[in-house]
Amino acid sequence: MEELIRKAGVLMEALPYIKRFANKTIVIKYGGNAMVEEHLKRGFAKDIVLLKYIGLNPVVVHGGGPQIGRVLEAMGKETNFVQGMRVTDAETMDVVEMVLGGKVNKEIVANINSHDGKAVGLSGKDGRLIVARKLEVKALNPDTLTSEIIDVGMVGEVEQINPDIINALEDSGFIPVIAPVGVGLDGETYNINADLVAGRIAGALRAEKLILLTDIEGVKDKSGRLISTIDINKAPDLINDGTISGGMIPKINCCCDAVSEGVHKAHIIDGRVEHACLLEMFTDKGIGTAVGRFA
């Protein structure tokens, strides 16, 4: 009986959040170990189906860097990175599009649908969902001490999001699953960072939440303690004083940009925790780091 009462208590704790988020859009960037370990993959799929059944509109944007790397390695093709970005020539872009838009995307769709969801796979090229432009990467030349542009190939950044296809799918009860591949004005294909795509899509949809699944607990202070909330106006100070550094900087910038574009809150959470999305959204304490306007 005590176990049954405990379960009832969990449902009652979740009730006000379910009411608050009903009919709202939640954009989730899916990546890291949550995409690799089988029990986490199953748990994520169940979470997405649950969100849809209780009246929310989840939109999934996924990565796939390790999967791309394995295919390129099997082909014997060397991979180079500049400032964390994969240098993408035409042959590599073909592999990126095949792996992201084909294998990875369809596996996620299949996992969600195997748990009675209604997922539909998309890339940014479908309906010109993600219009992109070539990303200019600048670096300091140590010899001349001047800034130079480094050509990283077919790596892009988001020019525009056209969310009509997402809205149509949501209105018909489907769950969009999006590969972060964009299309240029002249039809070129671009590989784009999945965090940035998720943030821009969340902004275009005026989503209630943006959730970035990562392989760390969230943002930590200099003593290693989790920072539960970050106001977007305080984020630059945390970057300047070194509290936020390395690969966390683009994630925080992505979250701040999304909030500035109308997203209510953005969250950086640990995808290694089973049912991480549900714990963040439907419990009083939550997990990870929330980014928003708290002042």
PDB file of C-alpha atoms in Angstrom:
ATOM      1  CA  MET A   1       0.000   0.000   0.000  1.00  0.00           C
ATOM      2  CA  GLU A   2       2.825   2.436   0.808  1.00  0.00           C
ATOM      3  CA  GLU A   3       4.258   1.902  -2.680  1.00  0.00           C
ATOM      4  CA  LEU A   4       0.867   2.647  -4.258  1.00  0.00           C
ATOM      5  CA  ILE A   5       0.508   5.815  -2.194  1.00  0.00           C
ATOM      6  CA  ARG A   6       4.015   6.895  -3.236  1.00  0.00           C
ATOM      7  CA  LYS A   7       3.083   6.430  -6.898  1.00  0.00           C
ATOM      8  CA  ALA A   8      -0.072   8.484  -6.376  1.00  0.00           C
ATOM      9  CA  GLY A   9       2.070  11.209  -4.808  1.00  0.00           C
ATOM     10  CA  VAL A  10       4.301  11.284  -7.907  1.00  0.00           C
ATOM     11  CA  LEU A  11       1.235  11.795 -10.103  1.00  0.00           C
ATOM     12  CA  MET A  12      -0.091  14.568  -7.870  1.00  0.00           C
ATOM     13  CA  GLU A  13       3.279  16.340  -7.969  1.00  0.00           C
ATOM     14  CA  ALA A  14       3.203  16.185 -11.770  1.00  0.00           C
ATOM     15  CA  LEU A  15      -0.412  17.381 -12.137  1.00  0.00           C
ATOM     16  CA  PRO A  16       0.145  21.180 -11.984  1.00  0.00           C
ATOM     17  CA  TYR A  17       2.959  20.904 -14.530  1.00  0.00           C
ATOM     18  CA  ILE A  18       0.844  18.772 -16.863  1.00  0.00           C
ATOM     19  CA  LYS A  19      -1.890  21.430 -16.678  1.00  0.00           C
ATOM     20  CA  ARG A  20       0.610  24.251 -17.241  1.00  0.00           C
ATOM     21  CA  PHE A  21       2.240  22.650 -20.282  1.00  0.00           C
ATOM     22  CA  ALA A  22      -0.905  21.310 -21.952  1.00  0.00           C
ATOM     23  CA  ASN A  23      -0.923  22.103 -25.707  1.00  0.00           C
ATOM     24  CA  LYS A  24       2.524  23.722 -25.417  1.00  0.00           C
ATOM     25  CA  THR A  25       5.462  22.867 -27.684  1.00  0.00           C
ATOM     26  CA  ILE A  26       8.615  21.373 -26.153  1.00  0.00           C
ATOM     27  CA  VAL A  27      11.745  21.199 -28.344  1.00  0.00           C
ATOM     28  CA  ILE A  28      14.229  18.542 -27.245  1.00  0.00           C
ATOM     29  CA  LYS A  29      17.757  18.190 -28.586  1.00  0.00           C
ATOM     30  CA  TYR A  30      18.549  14.476 -28.400  1.00  0.00           C
ATOM     31  CA  GLY A  31      22.184  13.419 -28.322  1.00  0.00           C
ATOM     32  CA  GLY A  32      25.059  11.963 -26.345  1.00  0.00           C
ATOM     33  CA  ASN A  33      24.803   8.711 -24.394  1.00  0.00           C
ATOM     34  CA  ALA A  34      21.016   8.941 -24.468  1.00  0.00           C
ATOM     35  CA  MET A  35      21.301   8.039 -28.171  1.00  0.00           C
ATOM     36  CA  VAL A  36      23.757   5.176 -27.582  1.00  0.00           C
ATOM     37  CA  GLU A  37      22.763   3.104 -24.561  1.00  0.00           C
ATOM     38  CA  GLU A  38      19.812   0.828 -25.283  1.00  0.00           C
ATOM     39  CA  HIS A  39      17.922   1.349 -22.021  1.00  0.00           C
ATOM     40  CA  LEU A  40      18.240   5.125 -22.392  1.00  0.00           C
ATOM     41  CA  LYS A  41      17.043   4.978 -26.005  1.00  0.00           C
ATOM     42  CA  ARG A  42      13.968   3.008 -24.939  1.00  0.00           C
ATOM     43  CA  GLY A  43      13.350   5.353 -22.019  1.00  0.00           C
ATOM     44  CA  PHE A  44      13.611   8.433 -24.224  1.00  0.00           C
ATOM     45  CA  ALA A  45      11.143   7.018 -26.746  1.00  0.00           C
ATOM     46  CA  LYS A  46       8.649   6.235 -23.969  1.00  0.00           C
ATOM     47  CA  ASP A  47       9.070   9.744 -22.530  1.00  0.00           C
ATOM     48  CA  ILE A  48       8.306  11.351 -25.886  1.00  0.00           C
ATOM     49  CA  VAL A  49       5.204   9.214 -26.362  1.00  0.00           C
ATOM     50  CA  LEU A  50       4.027  10.055 -22.839  1.00  0.00           C
ATOM     51  CA  LEU A  51       4.470  13.777 -23.455  1.00  0.00           C
ATOM     52  CA  LYS A  52       2.307  13.538 -26.555  1.00  0.00           C
ATOM     53  CA  TYR A  53      -0.403  11.458 -24.873  1.00  0.00           C
ATOM     54  CA  ILE A  54      -0.801  13.897 -21.972  1.00  0.00           C
ATOM     55  CA  GLY A  55      -1.299  16.820 -24.324  1.00  0.00           C
ATOM     56  CA  LEU A  56       2.112  18.345 -25.031  1.00  0.00           C
ATOM     57  CA  ASN A  57       3.710  18.769 -28.462  1.00  0.00           C
ATOM     58  CA  PRO A  58       7.262  17.384 -28.380  1.00  0.00           C
ATOM     59  CA  VAL A  59       9.615  18.195 -31.273  1.00  0.00           C
ATOM     60  CA  VAL A  60      12.868  16.213 -31.401  1.00  0.00           C
ATOM     61  CA  VAL A  61      16.074  17.507 -33.008  1.00  0.00           C
ATOM     62  CA  HIS A  62      18.891  14.970 -32.967  1.00  0.00           C
ATOM     63  CA  GLY A  63      22.637  14.856 -33.406  1.00  0.00           C
ATOM     64  CA  GLY A  64      24.754  11.970 -34.660  1.00  0.00           C
ATOM     65  CA  GLY A  65      28.428  12.925 -34.657  1.00  0.00           C
ATOM     66  CA  PRO A  66      29.762   9.585 -33.329  1.00  0.00           C
ATOM     67  CA  GLN A  67      27.692   7.630 -35.851  1.00  0.00           C
ATOM     68  CA  ILE A  68      29.033   9.786 -38.691  1.00  0.00           C
ATOM     69  CA  GLY A  69      32.563   9.291 -37.405  1.00  0.00           C
ATOM     70  CA  ARG A  70      32.220   5.505 -37.394  1.00  0.00           C
ATOM     71  CA  VAL A  71      31.011   5.421 -41.015  1.00  0.00           C
ATOM     72  CA  LEU A  72      33.817   7.716 -42.173  1.00  0.00           C
ATOM     73  CA  GLU A  73      36.362   5.584 -40.333  1.00  0.00           C
ATOM     74  CA  ALA A  74      35.001   2.428 -41.968  1.00  0.00           C
ATOM     75  CA  MET A  75      35.406   4.156 -45.342  1.00  0.00           C
ATOM     76  CA  GLY A  76      39.008   5.015 -44.495  1.00  0.00           C
ATOM     77  CA  LYS A  77      38.272   8.724 -44.747  1.00  0.00           C
ATOM     78  CA  GLU A  78      40.211  10.981 -42.400  1.00  0.00           C
ATOM     79  CA  THR A  79      38.207  13.470 -40.347  1.00  0.00           C
ATOM     80  CA  ASN A  80      39.537  16.895 -39.352  1.00  0.00           C
ATOM     81  CA  PHE A  81      37.999  19.276 -36.850  1.00  0.00           C
ATOM     82  CA  VAL A  82      38.332  23.053 -36.584  1.00  0.00           C
ATOM     83  CA  GLN A  83      37.074  24.683 -33.375  1.00  0.00           C
ATOM     84  CA  GLY A  84      35.035  21.554 -32.694  1.00  0.00           C
ATOM     85  CA  MET A  85      33.421  21.498 -36.156  1.00  0.00           C
ATOM     86  CA  ARG A  86      33.870  18.660 -38.612  1.00  0.00           C
ATOM     87  CA  VAL A  87      35.475  19.844 -41.859  1.00  0.00           C
ATOM     88  CA  THR A  88      32.887  18.730 -44.402  1.00  0.00           C
ATOM     89  CA  ASP A  89      33.781  18.247 -48.060  1.00  0.00           C
ATOM     90  CA  ALA A  90      31.261  16.983 -50.629  1.00  0.00           C
ATOM     91  CA  GLU A  91      31.957  13.292 -49.935  1.00  0.00           C
ATOM     92  CA  THR A  92      31.705  13.810 -46.175  1.00  0.00           C
ATOM     93  CA  MET A  93      28.463  15.747 -46.640  1.00  0.00           C
ATOM     94  CA  ASP A  94      26.980  12.773 -48.486  1.00  0.00           C
ATOM     95  CA  VAL A  95      27.858  10.587 -45.498  1.00  0.00           C
ATOM     96  CA  VAL A  96      26.482  13.152 -43.028  1.00  0.00           C
ATOM     97  CA  GLU A  97      23.175  13.346 -44.874  1.00  0.00           C
ATOM     98  CA  MET A  98      22.953   9.571 -45.227  1.00  0.00           C
ATOM     99  CA  VAL A  99      23.686   8.898 -41.556  1.00  0.00           C
ATOM    100  CA  LEU A 100      21.657  11.738 -40.027  1.00  0.00           C
ATOM    101  CA  GLY A 101      18.702  11.779 -42.400  1.00  0.00           C
ATOM    102  CA  GLY A 102      18.686   8.036 -42.955  1.00  0.00           C
ATOM    103  CA  LYS A 103      20.041   5.697 -40.292  1.00  0.00           C
ATOM    104  CA  VAL A 104      19.896   7.823 -37.142  1.00  0.00           C
ATOM    105  CA  ASN A 105      16.659   9.646 -37.903  1.00  0.00           C
ATOM    106  CA  LYS A 106      14.778   6.528 -38.904  1.00  0.00           C
ATOM    107  CA  GLU A 107      15.999   4.609 -35.863  1.00  0.00           C
ATOM    108  CA  ILE A 108      14.641   7.318 -33.552  1.00  0.00           C
ATOM    109  CA  VAL A 109      11.345   7.371 -35.443  1.00  0.00           C
ATOM    110  CA  ALA A 110      11.098   3.580 -35.233  1.00  0.00           C
ATOM    111  CA  ASN A 111      11.824   3.588 -31.484  1.00  0.00           C
ATOM    112  CA  ILE A 112       9.099   6.152 -30.801  1.00  0.00           C
ATOM    113  CA  ASN A 113       6.599   4.384 -33.036  1.00  0.00           C
ATOM    114  CA  SER A 114       7.343   1.009 -31.426  1.00  0.00           C
ATOM    115  CA  HIS A 115       5.907   2.491 -28.222  1.00  0.00           C
ATOM    116  CA  ASP A 116       2.685   3.569 -29.980  1.00  0.00           C
ATOM    117  CA  GLY A 117       3.858   7.042 -30.893  1.00  0.00           C
ATOM    118  CA  LYS A 118       3.258   8.737 -34.257  1.00  0.00           C
ATOM    119  CA  ALA A 119       6.685  10.051 -35.207  1.00  0.00           C
ATOM    120  CA  VAL A 120       7.650  11.400 -38.631  1.00  0.00           C
ATOM    121  CA  GLY A 121      11.263  11.891 -39.709  1.00  0.00           C
ATOM    122  CA  LEU A 122      12.364  15.114 -41.395  1.00  0.00           C
ATOM    123  CA  SER A 123      15.537  16.846 -42.426  1.00  0.00           C
ATOM    124  CA  GLY A 124      15.875  20.590 -42.684  1.00  0.00           C
ATOM    125  CA  LYS A 125      15.536  20.238 -46.443  1.00  0.00           C
ATOM    126  CA  ASP A 126      11.917  19.084 -46.175  1.00  0.00           C
ATOM    127  CA  GLY A 127       9.620  22.009 -46.839  1.00  0.00           C
ATOM    128  CA  ARG A 128      12.721  24.236 -46.642  1.00  0.00           C
ATOM    129  CA  LEU A 129      12.385  23.883 -42.879  1.00  0.00           C
ATOM    130  CA  ILE A 130      15.979  24.998 -42.258  1.00  0.00           C
ATOM    131  CA  VAL A 131      17.357  27.592 -44.686  1.00  0.00           C
ATOM    132  CA  ALA A 132      21.099  27.812 -44.128  1.00  0.00           C
ATOM    133  CA  ARG A 133      24.188  29.700 -45.195  1.00  0.00           C
ATOM    134  CA  LYS A 134      27.840  28.725 -45.159  1.00  0.00           C
ATOM    135  CA  LEU A 135      29.439  29.225 -41.766  1.00  0.00           C
ATOM    136  CA  GLU A 136      32.446  31.525 -41.666  1.00  0.00           C
ATOM    137  CA  VAL A 137      35.004  30.356 -39.117  1.00  0.00           C
ATOM    138  CA  LYS A 138      37.623  32.906 -38.091  1.00  0.00           C
ATOM    139  CA  ALA A 139      40.917  32.229 -36.344  1.00  0.00           C
ATOM    140  CA  LEU A 140      43.947  34.289 -35.410  1.00  0.00           C
ATOM    141  CA  ASN A 141      47.003  33.749 -37.595  1.00  0.00           C
ATOM    142  CA  PRO A 142      49.906  33.440 -35.108  1.00  0.00           C
ATOM    143  CA  ASP A 143      52.412  34.763 -37.659  1.00  0.00           C
ATOM    144  CA  THR A 144      50.577  37.883 -38.784  1.00  0.00           C
ATOM    145  CA  LEU A 145      48.364  38.308 -35.685  1.00  0.00           C
ATOM    146  CA  THR A 146      45.443  38.991 -38.000  1.00  0.00           C
ATOM    147  CA  SER A 147      42.091  37.259 -38.228  1.00  0.00           C
ATOM    148  CA  GLU A 148      41.692  34.779 -41.083  1.00  0.00           C
ATOM    149  CA  ILE A 149      38.703  32.864 -42.421  1.00  0.00           C
ATOM    150  CA  ILE A 150      39.124  29.082 -42.325  1.00  0.00           C
ATOM    151  CA  ASP A 151      37.187  27.072 -44.881  1.00  0.00           C
ATOM    152  CA  VAL A 152      35.412  24.205 -43.074  1.00  0.00           C
ATOM    153  CA  GLY A 153      33.524  23.143 -46.173  1.00  0.00           C
ATOM    154  CA  MET A 154      29.785  22.482 -46.132  1.00  0.00           C
ATOM    155  CA  VAL A 155      29.224  23.460 -42.507  1.00  0.00           C
ATOM    156  CA  GLY A 156      26.345  25.872 -42.142  1.00  0.00           C
ATOM    157  CA  GLU A 157      24.480  28.147 -39.798  1.00  0.00           C
ATOM    158  CA  VAL A 158      20.765  28.821 -39.701  1.00  0.00           C
ATOM    159  CA  GLU A 159      19.553  31.663 -41.886  1.00  0.00           C
ATOM    160  CA  GLN A 160      15.834  31.067 -41.374  1.00  0.00           C
ATOM    161  CA  ILE A 161      13.387  28.524 -39.930  1.00  0.00           C
ATOM    162  CA  ASN A 162      10.148  27.871 -41.829  1.00  0.00           C
ATOM    163  CA  PRO A 163       8.035  25.996 -39.250  1.00  0.00           C
ATOM    164  CA  ASP A 164       4.917  25.388 -41.381  1.00  0.00           C
ATOM    165  CA  ILE A 165       5.657  21.680 -41.817  1.00  0.00           C
ATOM    166  CA  ILE A 166       6.152  21.253 -38.046  1.00  0.00           C
ATOM    167  CA  ASN A 167       2.881  23.042 -37.321  1.00  0.00           C
ATOM    168  CA  ALA A 168       1.046  20.863 -39.823  1.00  0.00           C
ATOM    169  CA  LEU A 169       2.430  17.686 -38.275  1.00  0.00           C
ATOM    170  CA  GLU A 170       1.607  18.818 -34.745  1.00  0.00           C
ATOM    171  CA  ASP A 171      -1.943  19.711 -35.765  1.00  0.00           C
ATOM    172  CA  SER A 172      -2.341  16.179 -37.131  1.00  0.00           C
ATOM    173  CA  GLY A 173      -1.051  14.527 -33.962  1.00  0.00           C
ATOM    174  CA  PHE A 174       2.417  13.604 -35.240  1.00  0.00           C
ATOM    175  CA  ILE A 175       5.775  13.971 -33.499  1.00  0.00           C
ATOM    176  CA  PRO A 176       8.423  15.632 -35.732  1.00  0.00           C
ATOM    177  CA  VAL A 177      11.935  14.156 -35.523  1.00  0.00           C
ATOM    178  CA  ILE A 178      14.403  16.477 -37.280  1.00  0.00           C
ATOM    179  CA  ALA A 179      17.905  15.860 -38.638  1.00  0.00           C
ATOM    180  CA  PRO A 180      20.051  19.044 -38.522  1.00  0.00           C
ATOM    181  CA  VAL A 181      20.749  19.288 -42.246  1.00  0.00           C
ATOM    182  CA  GLY A 182      19.926  22.601 -43.907  1.00  0.00           C
ATOM    183  CA  VAL A 183      19.464  23.822 -47.450  1.00  0.00           C
ATOM    184  CA  GLY A 184      21.060  26.924 -48.973  1.00  0.00           C
ATOM    185  CA  LEU A 185      19.360  29.492 -51.176  1.00  0.00           C
ATOM    186  CA  ASP A 186      20.802  27.777 -54.262  1.00  0.00           C
ATOM    187  CA  GLY A 187      19.999  24.257 -53.071  1.00  0.00           C
ATOM    188  CA  GLU A 188      23.322  23.513 -51.345  1.00  0.00           C
ATOM    189  CA  THR A 189      23.258  21.076 -48.426  1.00  0.00           C
ATOM    190  CA  TYR A 190      24.793  22.092 -45.091  1.00  0.00           C
ATOM    191  CA  ASN A 191      25.717  20.232 -41.924  1.00  0.00           C
ATOM    192  CA  ILE A 192      24.618  22.298 -38.883  1.00  0.00           C
ATOM    193  CA  ASN A 193      25.213  21.916 -35.153  1.00  0.00           C
ATOM    194  CA  ALA A 194      22.155  20.213 -33.640  1.00  0.00           C
ATOM    195  CA  ASP A 195      22.081  22.428 -30.511  1.00  0.00           C
ATOM    196  CA  LEU A 196      21.894  25.547 -32.677  1.00  0.00           C
ATOM    197  CA  VAL A 197      19.167  24.048 -34.856  1.00  0.00           C
ATOM    198  CA  ALA A 198      17.126  23.060 -31.800  1.00  0.00           C
ATOM    199  CA  GLY A 199      17.459  26.557 -30.364  1.00  0.00           C
ATOM    200  CA  ARG A 200      16.386  28.285 -33.562  1.00  0.00           C
ATOM    201  CA  ILE A 201      13.452  25.915 -34.072  1.00  0.00           C
ATOM    202  CA  ALA A 202      12.343  26.493 -30.467  1.00  0.00           C
ATOM    203  CA  GLY A 203      12.477  30.234 -31.057  1.00  0.00           C
ATOM    204  CA  ALA A 204      10.539  30.025 -34.319  1.00  0.00           C
ATOM    205  CA  LEU A 205       7.836  27.936 -32.635  1.00  0.00           C
ATOM    206  CA  ARG A 206       7.768  30.150 -29.522  1.00  0.00           C
ATOM    207  CA  ALA A 207       8.175  26.903 -27.599  1.00  0.00           C
ATOM    208  CA  GLU A 208       7.433  26.658 -23.912  1.00  0.00           C
ATOM    209  CA  LYS A 209      10.739  24.898 -23.331  1.00  0.00           C
ATOM    210  CA  LEU A 210      13.998  24.017 -25.042  1.00  0.00           C
ATOM    211  CA  ILE A 211      15.740  20.998 -23.512  1.00  0.00           C
ATOM    212  CA  LEU A 212      19.326  20.077 -24.413  1.00  0.00           C
ATOM    213  CA  LEU A 213      20.258  16.521 -23.426  1.00  0.00           C
ATOM    214  CA  THR A 214      23.979  16.312 -22.672  1.00  0.00           C
ATOM    215  CA  ASP A 215      26.459  13.973 -20.990  1.00  0.00           C
ATOM    216  CA  ILE A 216      26.974  16.204 -17.957  1.00  0.00           C
ATOM    217  CA  GLU A 217      24.717  17.256 -15.071  1.00  0.00           C
ATOM    218  CA  GLY A 218      24.448  20.859 -16.223  1.00  0.00           C
ATOM    219  CA  VAL A 219      26.421  24.052 -15.647  1.00  0.00           C
ATOM    220  CA  LYS A 220      28.654  23.962 -12.577  1.00  0.00           C
ATOM    221  CA  ASP A 221      30.294  26.727 -10.594  1.00  0.00           C
ATOM    222  CA  LYS A 222      34.024  26.905  -9.952  1.00  0.00           C
ATOM    223  CA  SER A 223      33.612  24.640  -6.923  1.00  0.00           C
ATOM    224  CA  GLY A 224      31.966  21.959  -9.043  1.00  0.00           C
ATOM    225  CA  ARG A 225      28.453  22.527  -7.681  1.00  0.00           C
ATOM    226  CA  LEU A 226      25.493  22.479 -10.039  1.00  0.00           C
ATOM    227  CA  ILE A 227      24.025  25.881 -10.892  1.00  0.00           C
ATOM    228  CA  SER A 228      20.269  25.330 -10.976  1.00  0.00           C
ATOM    229  CA  THR A 229      19.261  28.597 -12.700  1.00  0.00           C
ATOM    230  CA  ILE A 230      20.997  31.155 -14.895  1.00  0.00           C
ATOM    231  CA  ASP A 231      19.430  34.462 -15.884  1.00  0.00           C
ATOM    232  CA  ILE A 232      20.185  35.310 -19.509  1.00  0.00           C
ATOM    233  CA  ASN A 233      21.450  38.735 -18.432  1.00  0.00           C
ATOM    234  CA  LYS A 234      23.963  37.128 -16.034  1.00  0.00           C
ATOM    235  CA  ALA A 235      25.257  34.520 -18.512  1.00  0.00           C
ATOM    236  CA  PRO A 236      27.882  36.824 -20.139  1.00  0.00           C
ATOM    237  CA  ASP A 237      29.423  37.469 -16.718  1.00  0.00           C
ATOM    238  CA  LEU A 238      29.719  33.729 -16.063  1.00  0.00           C
ATOM    239  CA  ILE A 239      31.451  33.307 -19.421  1.00  0.00           C
ATOM    240  CA  ASN A 240      33.800  36.235 -18.859  1.00  0.00           C
ATOM    241  CA  ASP A 241      34.881  35.025 -15.402  1.00  0.00           C
ATOM    242  CA  GLY A 242      35.506  31.485 -16.678  1.00  0.00           C
ATOM    243  CA  THR A 243      32.668  29.753 -14.816  1.00  0.00           C
ATOM    244  CA  ILE A 244      31.216  28.749 -18.175  1.00  0.00           C
ATOM    245  CA  SER A 245      33.908  27.590 -20.569  1.00  0.00           C
ATOM    246  CA  GLY A 246      34.733  25.272 -23.452  1.00  0.00           C
ATOM    247  CA  GLY A 247      31.883  23.382 -25.068  1.00  0.00           C
ATOM    248  CA  MET A 248      29.372  24.747 -22.579  1.00  0.00           C
ATOM    249  CA  ILE A 249      29.668  28.274 -24.009  1.00  0.00           C
ATOM    250  CA  PRO A 250      27.815  27.566 -27.296  1.00  0.00           C
ATOM    251  CA  LYS A 251      25.145  25.634 -25.380  1.00  0.00           C
ATOM    252  CA  ILE A 252      24.517  28.543 -23.027  1.00  0.00           C
ATOM    253  CA  ASN A 253      24.521  31.016 -25.923  1.00  0.00           C
ATOM    254  CA  CYS A 254      22.041  28.785 -27.728  1.00  0.00           C
ATOM    255  CA  CYS A 255      19.766  28.748 -24.668  1.00  0.00           C
ATOM    256  CA  CYS A 256      20.023  32.522 -24.172  1.00  0.00           C
ATOM    257  CA  ASP A 257      19.230  33.175 -27.850  1.00  0.00           C
ATOM    258  CA  ALA A 258      16.188  30.886 -27.657  1.00  0.00           C
ATOM    259  CA  VAL A 259      14.860  32.676 -24.558  1.00  0.00           C
ATOM    260  CA  SER A 260      15.460  36.036 -26.260  1.00  0.00           C
ATOM    261  CA  GLU A 261      13.365  34.795 -29.200  1.00  0.00           C
ATOM    262  CA  GLY A 262      10.400  33.930 -26.990  1.00  0.00           C
ATOM    263  CA  VAL A 263      11.096  30.512 -25.478  1.00  0.00           C
ATOM    264  CA  HIS A 264       9.930  30.546 -21.849  1.00  0.00           C
ATOM    265  CA  LYS A 265      12.819  28.506 -20.435  1.00  0.00           C
ATOM    266  CA  ALA A 266      15.739  26.472 -21.719  1.00  0.00           C
ATOM    267  CA  HIS A 267      17.280  23.565 -19.838  1.00  0.00           C
ATOM    268  CA  ILE A 268      20.633  21.787 -19.999  1.00  0.00           C
ATOM    269  CA  ILE A 269      20.174  18.363 -18.421  1.00  0.00           C
ATOM    270  CA  ASP A 270      21.971  15.040 -18.085  1.00  0.00           C
ATOM    271  CA  GLY A 271      20.682  12.608 -20.707  1.00  0.00           C
ATOM    272  CA  ARG A 272      22.475   9.758 -18.915  1.00  0.00           C
ATOM    273  CA  VAL A 273      19.738   9.898 -16.263  1.00  0.00           C
ATOM    274  CA  GLU A 274      16.815   7.695 -17.215  1.00  0.00           C
ATOM    275  CA  HIS A 275      13.632   9.702 -17.899  1.00  0.00           C
ATOM    276  CA  ALA A 276      15.608  12.942 -17.583  1.00  0.00           C
ATOM    277  CA  CYS A 277      13.037  14.967 -19.537  1.00  0.00           C
ATOM    278  CA  LEU A 278      10.196  13.893 -17.255  1.00  0.00           C
ATOM    279  CA  LEU A 279      12.219  14.597 -14.120  1.00  0.00           C
ATOM    280  CA  GLU A 280      13.005  18.111 -15.344  1.00  0.00           C
ATOM    281  CA  MET A 281       9.486  18.960 -16.434  1.00  0.00           C
ATOM    282  CA  PHE A 282       7.199  17.286 -13.914  1.00  0.00           C
ATOM    283  CA  THR A 283       8.952  17.461 -10.549  1.00  0.00           C
ATOM    284  CA  ASP A 284       9.237  20.387  -8.161  1.00  0.00           C
ATOM    285  CA  LYS A 285      13.013  20.180  -7.872  1.00  0.00           C
ATOM    286  CA  GLY A 286      13.903  19.286 -11.463  1.00  0.00           C
ATOM    287  CA  ILE A 287      17.415  18.451 -12.633  1.00  0.00           C
ATOM    288  CA  GLY A 288      20.131  20.242 -14.555  1.00  0.00           C
ATOM    289  CA  THR A 289      20.413  23.963 -15.251  1.00  0.00           C
ATOM    290  CA  ALA A 290      17.499  26.173 -16.280  1.00  0.00           C
ATOM    291  CA  VAL A 291      18.197  29.264 -18.387  1.00  0.00           C
ATOM    292  CA  GLY A 292      15.621  32.041 -18.516  1.00  0.00           C
ATOM    293  CA  ARG A 293      14.557  35.418 -17.140  1.00  0.00           C
ATOM    294  CA  PHE A 294      14.675  35.111 -13.363  1.00  0.00           C
ATOM    295  CA  ALA A 295      15.344  38.693 -12.310  1.00  0.00           C
TER     296      ALA A 295
END
